Amino acid sequence: MRRTRIAEILAEEKIGAHYTVMGWVRTRRDSKGGFSFIEVNDGSSLSGVQVIADQSLGNYDSDVLKLQTGCSIMVVGTLAASPGKGQKVELKAEALEVLGWADPEIYPLQKKRHSYEFLRTIAHLRPRTNTFGAVARVRNAMAHAIHTFFQERGFIYLHTPIITGSDCEGAGEMFKVTTFDLNLAPEKDGEVDFTKDFFGGPANLTVSGQLEAEIYALSMGDVYTFGPTFRAENSNTSRHLAEFWMVEPEMAFCDLEGDVELAVQFLKYIFASVLDSCKEDMVFFNRFIDHSVIKTLEDLISQDFKVLTYTEGVEILKKAGQGFEYPVEWGSDLQSEHERYLCEKVFEGPVVLIDYPKEIKAFYMKMSQDGRTVKAMDVLVPKIGEIIGGSQREDDHDILYNRIKESGLNPKDYWWYLELRKFGSVPHSGFGLGFERLIQFVTGLSNIRDVIPFPRAPGNLSF
Ligand code: 4AD
Ligand code: MG
């Protein structure tokens, strides 16, 4: 079966060219003159192609007049200039074959606009809608741009493990991996004996590839990971998933300042790239989802990102006189309402907050001279809040050892991580970008479950 993608046909506009198109019918309209307009979409672009099928086709009455939304067809035809409004070209069918029928009585996607909640229950069909098709193309283009950004800068793409024995964030929000029958798991001293399990010890799905990325940064220089990560936090919000994709660069010979610089360059690159490569889809999001997305991205590409310390941020929030749901004090973790206030009301743009109190950040972050703060950074954006979390890493063995203990973790579990600080330790830094949060920001979609093909969230694993 040979076909030409509709995106290619529309881009080239070769009047008189002969094509075979395969796709799904969006709509069919019949004209009195004995012909029909069939809008066909094949997923290659937001726009479909308009097919003109007339009664000279042998199967006009038997097939064409029965076509409904969702049917799949093959059309062989010639491209002509379209006299009608809304499209420049149309395909005059010389043959049309129905590949698969879709009974309109039971096909769930009809012409009307469906709610996102409903579409989430039909994740096997929602990519056939304009919105989810556009999300899939934008997500793909952003993944491509991420690789290009790092590859152009000499970073090595590293595959870190999905199944791991360590807890990177030290927060214990992990899914266990086991082959035990939970009712029959062997016990020792009243606890499950994981030494008898598949890996000979407890295993989890990774929450971050950072610790392993540090290993490779400390031999290859600049590396990055881009893979799925898993968090068992019971956060039923529009910004949290139990399975999400994270991009994690890790750089040797790099301090916090270099880390912030890379994060800002990285975001600007992705924004510019998606505006360039997904014009039609971005115009669609701007028109139907959020009227400000294109301007917001364009502004960010040319703007400086405001960088300020956590302490400065807290001062501003305390003076704001806002009735926040969670009050702010130095030492308290910022909530998304605070992050968004700084971005949306105070700075009207993205903000990079640095130098957080050590108590609210992970054990691996580099301690500052003041003994109270660590060299952390969070990149915050309007409407979403945190999209990037990163830091300079603690490279002093003894300080790290104490921080691991202080955090209630067992230094034995981190023996190899500590050894990296014994043998040729160097200053190094990195960050993690939540890929879905970035897609939310770019598309304007307000729920994170609509920017990943198959969302996993508490109580939600449709298939
Ligand atoms: O701030 P986090 O927890 O940082 C880390 O995991 C570091 N190890 C990264 C590093 O330095 N290499 O997570 C990083 C980003 C967050 O800023 C957020 O965008 C996203 O991951 N994220 C989530 N996205 C969707 N659902 C969740 N449950 C998320 N948790 C974090
Ligand atoms: Mg974070």
GROMACS .gro file of C-alpha atoms and ligand atoms in nm:
model
  495
    1MET     CA    1   0.000   0.000   0.000
    2ARG     CA    2   0.154   0.326  -0.108
    3ARG     CA    3   0.019   0.659  -0.002
    4THR     CA    4   0.119   1.024   0.025
    5ARG     CA    5   0.067   1.198   0.357
    6ILE     CA    6  -0.178   1.484   0.351
    7ALA     CA    7   0.075   1.720   0.514
    8GLU     CA    8   0.304   1.669   0.217
    9ILE     CA    9   0.027   1.723  -0.038
   10LEU     CA   10  -0.082   2.047   0.129
   11ALA     CA   11   0.274   2.173   0.162
   12GLU     CA   12   0.358   2.114  -0.203
   13GLU     CA   13   0.025   2.217  -0.363
   14LYS     CA   14   0.113   2.046  -0.691
   15ILE     CA   15  -0.193   2.107  -0.904
   16GLY     CA   16  -0.251   1.820  -1.147
   17ALA     CA   17  -0.046   1.568  -0.944
   18HIS     CA   18  -0.185   1.220  -0.892
   19TYR     CA   19  -0.206   1.092  -0.534
   20THR     CA   20  -0.325   0.807  -0.319
   21VAL     CA   21  -0.453   0.930   0.016
   22MET     CA   22  -0.550   0.713   0.313
   23GLY     CA   23  -0.717   0.844   0.624
   24TRP     CA   24  -1.030   0.882   0.833
   25VAL     CA   25  -1.343   1.067   0.730
   26ARG     CA   26  -1.416   1.371   0.942
   27THR     CA   27  -1.727   1.486   0.756
   28ARG     CA   28  -1.926   1.419   0.441
   29ARG     CA   29  -2.149   1.671   0.268
   30ASP     CA   30  -2.357   1.592  -0.038
   31SER     CA   31  -2.432   1.840  -0.312
   32LYS     CA   32  -2.739   1.838  -0.528
   33GLY     CA   33  -2.532   1.803  -0.841
   34GLY     CA   34  -2.456   1.440  -0.766
   35PHE     CA   35  -2.127   1.474  -0.584
   36SER     CA   36  -1.998   1.479  -0.227
   37PHE     CA   37  -1.734   1.665  -0.028
   38ILE     CA   38  -1.542   1.436   0.205
   39GLU     CA   39  -1.302   1.583   0.459
   40VAL     CA   40  -1.023   1.330   0.519
   41ASN     CA   41  -0.760   1.353   0.792
   42ASP     CA   42  -0.461   1.121   0.828
   43GLY     CA   43  -0.297   1.272   1.139
   44SER     CA   44  -0.002   1.419   0.948
   45SER     CA   45  -0.141   1.771   0.987
   46LEU     CA   46  -0.426   1.955   1.151
   47SER     CA   47  -0.579   2.024   0.811
   48GLY     CA   48  -0.726   1.741   0.621
   49VAL     CA   49  -0.777   1.730   0.248
   50GLN     CA   50  -1.113   1.786   0.084
   51VAL     CA   51  -1.202   1.501  -0.150
   52ILE     CA   52  -1.458   1.551  -0.427
   53ALA     CA   53  -1.632   1.225  -0.509
   54ASP     CA   54  -1.898   1.222  -0.778
   55GLN     CA   55  -2.152   0.981  -0.914
   56SER     CA   56  -1.924   0.868  -1.195
   57LEU     CA   57  -1.758   0.651  -0.928
   58GLY     CA   58  -1.900   0.299  -0.960
   59ASN     CA   59  -1.956   0.277  -0.584
   60TYR     CA   60  -2.098   0.627  -0.531
   61ASP     CA   61  -2.438   0.508  -0.415
   62SER     CA   62  -2.323   0.193  -0.240
   63ASP     CA   63  -2.023   0.339  -0.052
   64VAL     CA   64  -1.971   0.714  -0.080
   65LEU     CA   65  -2.324   0.806   0.026
   66LYS     CA   66  -2.289   0.586   0.333
   67LEU     CA   67  -1.961   0.733   0.459
   68GLN     CA   68  -1.976   0.871   0.811
   69THR     CA   69  -1.737   1.031   1.058
   70GLY     CA   70  -1.471   0.779   1.157
   71CYS     CA   71  -1.475   0.556   0.847
   72SER     CA   72  -1.134   0.485   0.695
   73ILE     CA   73  -1.091   0.521   0.320
   74MET     CA   74  -0.841   0.513   0.040
   75VAL     CA   75  -0.878   0.769  -0.235
   76VAL     CA   76  -0.691   0.784  -0.564
   77GLY     CA   77  -0.726   1.119  -0.730
   78THR     CA   78  -0.584   1.430  -0.892
   79LEU     CA   79  -0.512   1.753  -0.707
   80ALA     CA   80  -0.702   2.056  -0.831
   81ALA     CA   81  -0.731   2.419  -0.724
   82SER     CA   82  -1.036   2.450  -0.502
   83PRO     CA   83  -1.299   2.708  -0.595
   84GLY     CA   84  -1.454   2.682  -0.247
   85LYS     CA   85  -1.368   2.873   0.068
   86GLY     CA   86  -1.152   2.723   0.341
   87GLN     CA   87  -0.903   2.528   0.130
   88LYS     CA   88  -0.672   2.606  -0.159
   89VAL     CA   89  -0.669   2.259  -0.312
   90GLU     CA   90  -0.893   1.955  -0.330
   91LEU     CA   91  -0.855   1.598  -0.448
   92LYS     CA   92  -1.083   1.488  -0.731
   93ALA     CA   93  -1.145   1.119  -0.668
   94GLU     CA   94  -1.097   0.872  -0.950
   95ALA     CA   95  -1.139   0.576  -0.716
   96LEU     CA   96  -1.250   0.544  -0.357
   97GLU     CA   97  -1.231   0.235  -0.144
   98VAL     CA   98  -1.372   0.194   0.206
   99LEU     CA   99  -1.113   0.033   0.431
  100GLY     CA  100  -1.321   0.026   0.749
  101TRP     CA  101  -1.673   0.135   0.839
  102ALA     CA  102  -1.763   0.316   1.163
  103ASP     CA  103  -2.124   0.276   1.270
  104PRO     CA  104  -2.252   0.630   1.350
  105GLU     CA  105  -2.494   0.483   1.604
  106ILE     CA  106  -2.207   0.376   1.828
  107TYR     CA  107  -1.895   0.567   1.711
  108PRO     CA  108  -1.823   0.790   2.014
  109LEU     CA  109  -1.665   1.084   1.828
  110GLN     CA  110  -1.916   1.300   1.653
  111LYS     CA  111  -1.893   1.646   1.500
  112LYS     CA  112  -1.981   1.826   1.823
  113ARG     CA  113  -1.718   1.937   2.071
  114HIS     CA  114  -1.662   1.674   2.341
  115SER     CA  115  -1.544   1.751   2.695
  116TYR     CA  116  -1.186   1.666   2.794
  117GLU     CA  117  -1.325   1.447   3.074
  118PHE     CA  118  -1.520   1.239   2.825
  119LEU     CA  119  -1.227   1.218   2.584
  120ARG     CA  120  -1.003   1.084   2.864
  121THR     CA  121  -1.232   0.781   2.885
  122ILE     CA  122  -1.167   0.705   2.518
  123ALA     CA  123  -0.790   0.739   2.501
  124HIS     CA  124  -0.795   0.496   2.206
  125LEU     CA  125  -0.996   0.741   1.993
  126ARG     CA  126  -0.911   1.088   2.124
  127PRO     CA  127  -0.601   1.131   1.902
  128ARG     CA  128  -0.849   1.149   1.612
  129THR     CA  129  -0.970   1.488   1.739
  130ASN     CA  130  -0.809   1.816   1.635
  131THR     CA  131  -0.685   1.895   1.986
  132PHE     CA  132  -0.524   1.561   2.063
  133GLY     CA  133  -0.379   1.527   1.715
  134ALA     CA  134  -0.217   1.870   1.760
  135VAL     CA  135  -0.087   1.774   2.105
  136ALA     CA  136   0.069   1.457   1.963
  137ARG     CA  137   0.247   1.649   1.687
  138VAL     CA  138   0.368   1.925   1.921
  139ARG     CA  139   0.487   1.670   2.177
  140ASN     CA  140   0.681   1.491   1.904
  141ALA     CA  141   0.837   1.815   1.776
  142MET     CA  142   0.939   1.916   2.128
  143ALA     CA  143   1.103   1.578   2.195
  144HIS     CA  144   1.295   1.616   1.870
  145ALA     CA  145   1.401   1.971   1.961
  146ILE     CA  146   1.522   1.854   2.303
  147HIS     CA  147   1.752   1.597   2.148
  148THR     CA  148   1.874   1.845   1.886
  149PHE     CA  149   1.950   2.108   2.152
  150PHE     CA  150   2.172   1.873   2.352
  151GLN     CA  151   2.326   1.694   2.055
  152GLU     CA  152   2.428   2.028   1.899
  153ARG     CA  153   2.605   2.112   2.225
  154GLY     CA  154   2.799   1.786   2.250
  155PHE     CA  155   2.594   1.625   2.528
  156ILE     CA  156   2.583   1.243   2.540
  157TYR     CA  157   2.234   1.090   2.556
  158LEU     CA  158   2.234   0.846   2.845
  159HIS     CA  159   1.982   0.573   2.926
  160THR     CA  160   1.944   0.552   3.301
  161PRO     CA  161   1.759   0.258   3.457
  162ILE     CA  162   1.384   0.245   3.503
  163ILE     CA  163   1.412  -0.016   3.778
  164THR     CA  164   1.641   0.101   4.055
  165GLY     CA  165   1.745   0.026   4.410
  166SER     CA  166   1.793   0.389   4.516
  167ASP     CA  167   1.562   0.678   4.594
  168CYS     CA  168   1.698   0.985   4.417
  169GLU     CA  169   1.480   1.244   4.581
  170GLY     CA  170   1.492   1.073   4.922
  171ALA     CA  171   1.120   1.138   4.950
  172GLY     CA  172   1.007   0.775   4.948
  173GLU     CA  173   0.736   0.832   4.688
  174MET     CA  174   0.821   0.520   4.494
  175PHE     CA  175   0.638   0.233   4.331
  176LYS     CA  176   0.778  -0.104   4.438
  177VAL     CA  177   0.879  -0.361   4.179
  178THR     CA  178   0.841  -0.719   4.290
  179THR     CA  179   0.756  -1.065   4.159
  180PHE     CA  180   0.625  -1.175   4.499
  181ASP     CA  181   0.268  -1.292   4.536
  182LEU     CA  182   0.173  -1.027   4.792
  183ASN     CA  183  -0.029  -1.273   4.999
  184LEU     CA  184   0.253  -1.523   5.018
  185ALA     CA  185   0.560  -1.295   5.040
  186PRO     CA  186   0.829  -1.448   5.262
  187GLU     CA  187   0.888  -1.264   5.588
  188LYS     CA  188   1.178  -1.212   5.823
  189ASP     CA  189   1.142  -1.043   6.161
  190GLY     CA  190   0.784  -0.948   6.079
  191GLU     CA  191   0.878  -0.771   5.752
  192VAL     CA  192   0.875  -0.880   5.390
  193ASP     CA  193   1.209  -1.044   5.309
  194PHE     CA  194   1.313  -0.882   4.984
  195THR     CA  195   1.643  -1.072   4.981
  196LYS     CA  196   1.437  -1.358   4.840
  197ASP     CA  197   1.280  -1.137   4.573
  198PHE     CA  198   1.378  -1.122   4.203
  199PHE     CA  199   1.665  -0.874   4.247
  200GLY     CA  200   1.778  -0.999   4.589
  201GLY     CA  201   1.674  -0.668   4.747
  202PRO     CA  202   1.402  -0.404   4.734
  203ALA     CA  203   1.349  -0.248   4.392
  204ASN     CA  204   1.151   0.053   4.273
  205LEU     CA  205   1.053   0.240   3.962
  206THR     CA  206   1.285   0.538   3.932
  207VAL     CA  207   1.173   0.887   4.041
  208SER     CA  208   1.464   1.048   3.854
  209GLY     CA  209   1.770   0.944   3.653
  210GLN     CA  210   1.987   1.208   3.818
  211LEU     CA  211   2.208   0.998   4.044
  212GLU     CA  212   2.305   0.768   3.759
  213ALA     CA  213   2.347   1.067   3.526
  214GLU     CA  214   2.601   1.206   3.774
  215ILE     CA  215   2.809   0.890   3.729
  216TYR     CA  216   2.835   0.952   3.357
  217ALA     CA  217   2.884   1.329   3.392
  218LEU     CA  218   3.183   1.249   3.611
  219SER     CA  219   3.343   1.058   3.326
  220MET     CA  220   3.191   1.194   3.003
  221GLY     CA  221   3.148   1.562   3.095
  222ASP     CA  222   2.804   1.662   2.969
  223VAL     CA  223   2.521   1.409   2.953
  224TYR     CA  224   2.142   1.409   2.947
  225THR     CA  225   1.864   1.163   3.007
  226PHE     CA  226   1.513   1.176   2.864
  227GLY     CA  227   1.288   0.905   2.992
  228PRO     CA  228   0.988   0.805   3.200
  229THR     CA  229   0.988   0.863   3.575
  230PHE     CA  230   0.739   0.750   3.834
  231ARG     CA  231   0.604   0.905   4.151
  232ALA     CA  232   0.362   0.744   4.393
  233GLU     CA  233   0.266   1.078   4.549
  234ASN     CA  234  -0.107   1.099   4.596
  235SER     CA  235  -0.139   1.434   4.416
  236ASN     CA  236  -0.464   1.454   4.230
  237THR     CA  237  -0.389   1.787   4.061
  238SER     CA  238  -0.382   1.924   3.709
  239ARG     CA  239   0.002   1.932   3.724
  240HIS     CA  240   0.089   1.587   3.863
  241LEU     CA  241   0.111   1.246   3.702
  242ALA     CA  242   0.220   0.914   3.850
  243GLU     CA  243   0.416   0.848   3.528
  244PHE     CA  244   0.575   1.142   3.350
  245TRP     CA  245   0.873   1.210   3.128
  246MET     CA  246   1.172   1.403   3.253
  247VAL     CA  247   1.468   1.560   3.072
  248GLU     CA  248   1.776   1.569   3.292
  249PRO     CA  249   2.103   1.724   3.177
  250GLU     CA  250   2.402   1.681   3.408
  251MET     CA  251   2.724   1.879   3.357
  252ALA     CA  252   3.068   1.833   3.506
  253PHE     CA  253   3.272   2.150   3.573
  254CYS     CA  254   2.956   2.354   3.605
  255ASP     CA  255   2.825   2.563   3.895
  256LEU     CA  256   2.476   2.690   3.974
  257GLU     CA  257   2.520   2.995   3.753
  258GLY     CA  258   2.604   2.775   3.453
  259ASP     CA  259   2.308   2.554   3.537
  260VAL     CA  260   2.066   2.849   3.532
  261GLU     CA  261   2.217   2.972   3.206
  262LEU     CA  262   2.169   2.636   3.037
  263ALA     CA  263   1.810   2.603   3.161
  264VAL     CA  264   1.718   2.944   3.019
  265GLN     CA  265   1.887   2.878   2.682
  266PHE     CA  266   1.723   2.538   2.669
  267LEU     CA  267   1.370   2.671   2.723
  268LYS     CA  268   1.415   2.948   2.467
  269TYR     CA  269   1.543   2.699   2.212
  270ILE     CA  270   1.245   2.468   2.258
  271PHE     CA  271   0.995   2.756   2.234
  272ALA     CA  272   1.154   2.895   1.917
  273SER     CA  273   1.172   2.552   1.766
  274VAL     CA  274   0.808   2.457   1.827
  275LEU     CA  275   0.682   2.794   1.700
  276ASP     CA  276   0.880   2.733   1.383
  277SER     CA  277   0.803   2.367   1.319
  278CYS     CA  278   0.439   2.346   1.439
  279LYS     CA  279   0.292   2.674   1.308
  280GLU     CA  280  -0.049   2.539   1.217
  281ASP     CA  281  -0.095   2.352   1.546
  282MET     CA  282   0.023   2.652   1.749
  283VAL     CA  283  -0.223   2.880   1.570
  284PHE     CA  284  -0.492   2.626   1.659
  285PHE     CA  285  -0.398   2.628   2.031
  286ASN     CA  286  -0.382   3.006   2.028
  287ARG     CA  287  -0.729   3.027   1.877
  288PHE     CA  288  -0.915   2.756   2.065
  289ILE     CA  289  -0.729   2.682   2.389
  290ASP     CA  290  -0.545   2.992   2.514
  291HIS     CA  291  -0.535   3.320   2.322
  292SER     CA  292  -0.200   3.417   2.469
  293VAL     CA  293   0.022   3.115   2.403
  294ILE     CA  294   0.200   3.238   2.091
  295LYS     CA  295   0.270   3.585   2.229
  296THR     CA  296   0.383   3.440   2.562
  297LEU     CA  297   0.635   3.213   2.391
  298GLU     CA  298   0.755   3.488   2.157
  299ASP     CA  299   0.807   3.723   2.451
  300LEU     CA  300   1.000   3.461   2.648
  301ILE     CA  301   1.239   3.402   2.361
  302SER     CA  302   1.346   3.766   2.366
  303GLN     CA  303   1.307   3.839   2.741
  304ASP     CA  304   1.559   3.789   3.020
  305PHE     CA  305   1.442   3.552   3.290
  306LYS     CA  306   1.427   3.718   3.630
  307VAL     CA  307   1.667   3.546   3.873
  308LEU     CA  308   1.620   3.604   4.246
  309THR     CA  309   1.689   3.421   4.570
  310TYR     CA  310   1.429   3.228   4.765
  311THR     CA  311   1.482   3.475   5.051
  312GLU     CA  312   1.399   3.769   4.821
  313GLY     CA  313   1.098   3.581   4.688
  314VAL     CA  314   0.965   3.515   5.037
  315GLU     CA  315   1.009   3.883   5.130
  316ILE     CA  316   0.800   3.984   4.829
  317LEU     CA  317   0.530   3.728   4.909
  318LYS     CA  318   0.509   3.834   5.274
  319LYS     CA  319   0.467   4.197   5.172
  320ALA     CA  320   0.211   4.108   4.905
  321GLY     CA  321  -0.082   4.129   5.146
  322GLN     CA  322  -0.248   3.839   4.964
  323GLY     CA  323  -0.469   3.592   5.142
  324PHE     CA  324  -0.276   3.284   5.036
  325GLU     CA  325  -0.423   2.947   5.127
  326TYR     CA  326  -0.082   2.850   5.266
  327PRO     CA  327   0.094   3.126   5.462
  328VAL     CA  328   0.457   3.196   5.368
  329GLU     CA  329   0.745   3.198   5.614
  330TRP     CA  330   1.116   3.171   5.549
  331GLY     CA  331   1.182   2.797   5.552
  332SER     CA  332   0.842   2.689   5.422
  333ASP     CA  333   0.808   2.518   5.087
  334LEU     CA  334   0.653   2.740   4.822
  335GLN     CA  335   0.316   2.625   4.689
  336SER     CA  336   0.210   2.674   4.331
  337GLU     CA  337  -0.013   2.969   4.437
  338HIS     CA  338   0.305   3.146   4.557
  339GLU     CA  339   0.506   3.051   4.250
  340ARG     CA  340   0.231   3.171   4.023
  341TYR     CA  341   0.188   3.496   4.216
  342LEU     CA  342   0.556   3.578   4.164
  343CYS     CA  343   0.536   3.500   3.793
  344GLU     CA  344   0.193   3.636   3.709
  345LYS     CA  345   0.152   3.935   3.942
  346VAL     CA  346   0.501   4.051   4.036
  347PHE     CA  347   0.733   3.981   3.744
  348GLU     CA  348   0.483   3.908   3.465
  349GLY     CA  349   0.703   3.634   3.326
  350PRO     CA  350   0.920   3.339   3.420
  351VAL     CA  351   1.123   3.351   3.738
  352VAL     CA  352   1.428   3.151   3.842
  353LEU     CA  353   1.442   3.114   4.220
  354ILE     CA  354   1.778   3.012   4.367
  355ASP     CA  355   1.937   2.942   4.707
  356TYR     CA  356   1.660   2.759   4.894
  357PRO     CA  357   1.673   2.659   5.263
  358LYS     CA  358   1.842   2.321   5.290
  359GLU     CA  359   1.555   2.174   5.493
  360ILE     CA  360   1.311   2.185   5.202
  361LYS     CA  361   1.547   2.052   4.936
  362ALA     CA  362   1.703   1.713   4.855
  363PHE     CA  363   2.017   1.587   5.027
  364TYR     CA  364   2.240   1.606   4.718
  365MET     CA  365   2.231   1.985   4.673
  366LYS     CA  366   2.548   2.180   4.738
  367MET     CA  367   2.562   2.355   5.072
  368SER     CA  368   2.624   2.730   5.055
  369GLN     CA  369   2.876   2.917   5.270
  370ASP     CA  370   2.594   3.044   5.492
  371GLY     CA  371   2.521   2.691   5.616
  372ARG     CA  372   2.146   2.753   5.580
  373THR     CA  373   2.082   2.743   5.208
  374VAL     CA  374   2.172   2.513   4.922
  375LYS     CA  375   2.262   2.592   4.561
  376ALA     CA  376   1.922   2.500   4.424
  377MET     CA  377   1.722   2.650   4.141
  378ASP     CA  378   1.360   2.620   4.036
  379VAL     CA  379   1.232   2.767   3.711
  380LEU     CA  380   0.877   2.897   3.758
  381VAL     CA  381   0.639   3.001   3.483
  382PRO     CA  382   0.300   3.172   3.474
  383LYS     CA  383  -0.010   2.947   3.498
  384ILE     CA  384   0.186   2.639   3.597
  385GLY     CA  385   0.453   2.724   3.855
  386GLU     CA  386   0.758   2.496   3.871
  387ILE     CA  387   0.862   2.334   3.545
  388ILE     CA  388   1.232   2.281   3.621
  389GLY     CA  389   1.405   2.180   3.943
  390GLY     CA  390   1.782   2.158   3.962
  391SER     CA  391   2.095   2.239   4.157
  392GLN     CA  392   2.468   2.235   4.187
  393ARG     CA  393   2.551   1.900   4.349
  394GLU     CA  394   2.737   1.853   4.676
  395ASP     CA  395   3.087   1.746   4.570
  396ASP     CA  396   3.246   1.730   4.918
  397HIS     CA  397   3.240   1.375   5.053
  398ASP     CA  398   3.206   1.453   5.423
  399ILE     CA  399   2.941   1.723   5.385
  400LEU     CA  400   2.740   1.491   5.160
  401TYR     CA  401   2.776   1.205   5.406
  402ASN     CA  402   2.633   1.420   5.684
  403ARG     CA  403   2.352   1.552   5.465
  404ILE     CA  404   2.248   1.195   5.379
  405LYS     CA  405   2.236   1.109   5.750
  406GLU     CA  406   2.059   1.432   5.843
  407SER     CA  407   1.794   1.354   5.582
  408GLY     CA  408   1.717   1.023   5.753
  409LEU     CA  409   1.873   0.817   5.474
  410ASN     CA  410   2.128   0.538   5.507
  411PRO     CA  411   2.474   0.631   5.369
  412LYS     CA  412   2.529   0.259   5.291
  413ASP     CA  413   2.257   0.278   5.027
  414TYR     CA  414   2.450   0.561   4.860
  415TRP     CA  415   2.800   0.410   4.882
  416TRP     CA  416   2.874   0.446   4.511
  417TYR     CA  417   2.734   0.799   4.504
  418LEU     CA  418   2.965   0.889   4.794
  419GLU     CA  419   3.264   0.723   4.620
  420LEU     CA  420   3.224   0.961   4.326
  421ARG     CA  421   3.322   1.232   4.580
  422LYS     CA  422   3.630   1.036   4.686
  423PHE     CA  423   3.779   0.975   4.343
  424GLY     CA  424   3.829   1.282   4.124
  425SER     CA  425   3.532   1.479   4.252
  426VAL     CA  426   3.451   1.795   4.055
  427PRO     CA  427   3.192   2.072   4.080
  428HIS     CA  428   2.889   1.963   3.879
  429SER     CA  429   2.528   2.063   3.826
  430GLY     CA  430   2.211   1.960   3.652
  431PHE     CA  431   1.839   1.998   3.638
  432GLY     CA  432   1.519   1.811   3.563
  433LEU     CA  433   1.248   1.942   3.333
  434GLY     CA  434   0.898   1.797   3.358
  435PHE     CA  435   0.822   1.733   2.991
  436GLU     CA  436   0.443   1.732   3.033
  437ARG     CA  437   0.445   2.059   3.227
  438LEU     CA  438   0.641   2.216   2.944
  439ILE     CA  439   0.388   2.087   2.691
  440GLN     CA  440   0.109   2.232   2.907
  441PHE     CA  441   0.283   2.566   2.901
  442VAL     CA  442   0.336   2.557   2.524
  443THR     CA  443  -0.015   2.442   2.430
  444GLY     CA  444  -0.213   2.622   2.700
  445LEU     CA  445  -0.389   2.299   2.800
  446SER     CA  446  -0.480   2.330   3.164
  447ASN     CA  447  -0.480   1.962   3.262
  448ILE     CA  448  -0.160   1.757   3.247
  449ARG     CA  449  -0.367   1.446   3.165
  450ASP     CA  450  -0.437   1.592   2.824
  451VAL     CA  451  -0.074   1.632   2.712
  452ILE     CA  452   0.039   1.270   2.760
  453PRO     CA  453  -0.115   0.996   2.544
  454PHE     CA  454  -0.201   0.761   2.832
  455PRO     CA  455  -0.217   0.945   3.165
  456ARG     CA  456  -0.148   0.759   3.488
  457ALA     CA  457  -0.278   0.925   3.804
  458PRO     CA  458  -0.420   0.812   4.138
  459GLY     CA  459  -0.722   0.590   4.071
  460ASN     CA  460  -0.672   0.628   3.699
  461LEU     CA  461  -0.532   0.356   3.474
  462SER     CA  462  -0.793   0.322   3.205
  463PHE     CA  463  -0.572   0.105   2.985
  4644AD     O1  464   1.197   1.898   4.114
  4644AD     P1  465   1.209   1.752   4.086
  4644AD     O2  466   1.154   1.657   4.187
  4644AD     O3  467   1.364   1.726   4.062
  4644AD     C1  468   1.425   1.608   4.044
  4644AD     O4  469   1.371   1.499   4.032
  4644AD     C2  470   1.575   1.622   4.024
  4644AD     N1  471   1.635   1.491   4.049
  4644AD     C3  472   1.603   1.672   3.885
  4644AD     C4  473   1.749   1.692   3.856
  4644AD     O5  474   1.809   1.781   3.914
  4644AD     N2  475   1.807   1.616   3.769
  4644AD     O6  476   1.141   1.719   3.946
  4644AD     C5  477   1.182   1.787   3.828
  4644AD     C6  478   1.062   1.833   3.748
  4644AD     C7  479   0.972   1.931   3.824
  4644AD     O7  480   1.021   2.061   3.814
  4644AD     C8  481   0.840   1.914   3.748
  4644AD     O8  482   0.840   1.989   3.630
  4644AD     C9  483   0.843   1.767   3.711
  4644AD     O9  484   0.977   1.724   3.718
  4644AD     N3  485   0.761   1.686   3.801
  4644AD    C10  486   0.642   1.632   3.767
  4644AD     N4  487   0.571   1.639   3.653
  4644AD    C11  488   0.454   1.573   3.650
  4644AD     N5  489   0.405   1.500   3.753
  4644AD    C12  490   0.474   1.489   3.869
  4644AD     N6  491   0.426   1.415   3.968
  4644AD    C13  492   0.598   1.559   3.880
  4644AD     N7  493   0.691   1.570   3.978
  4644AD    C14  494   0.789   1.647   3.927
  465MG      MG  495   1.116   2.025   4.249
   0.00000   0.00000   0.00000
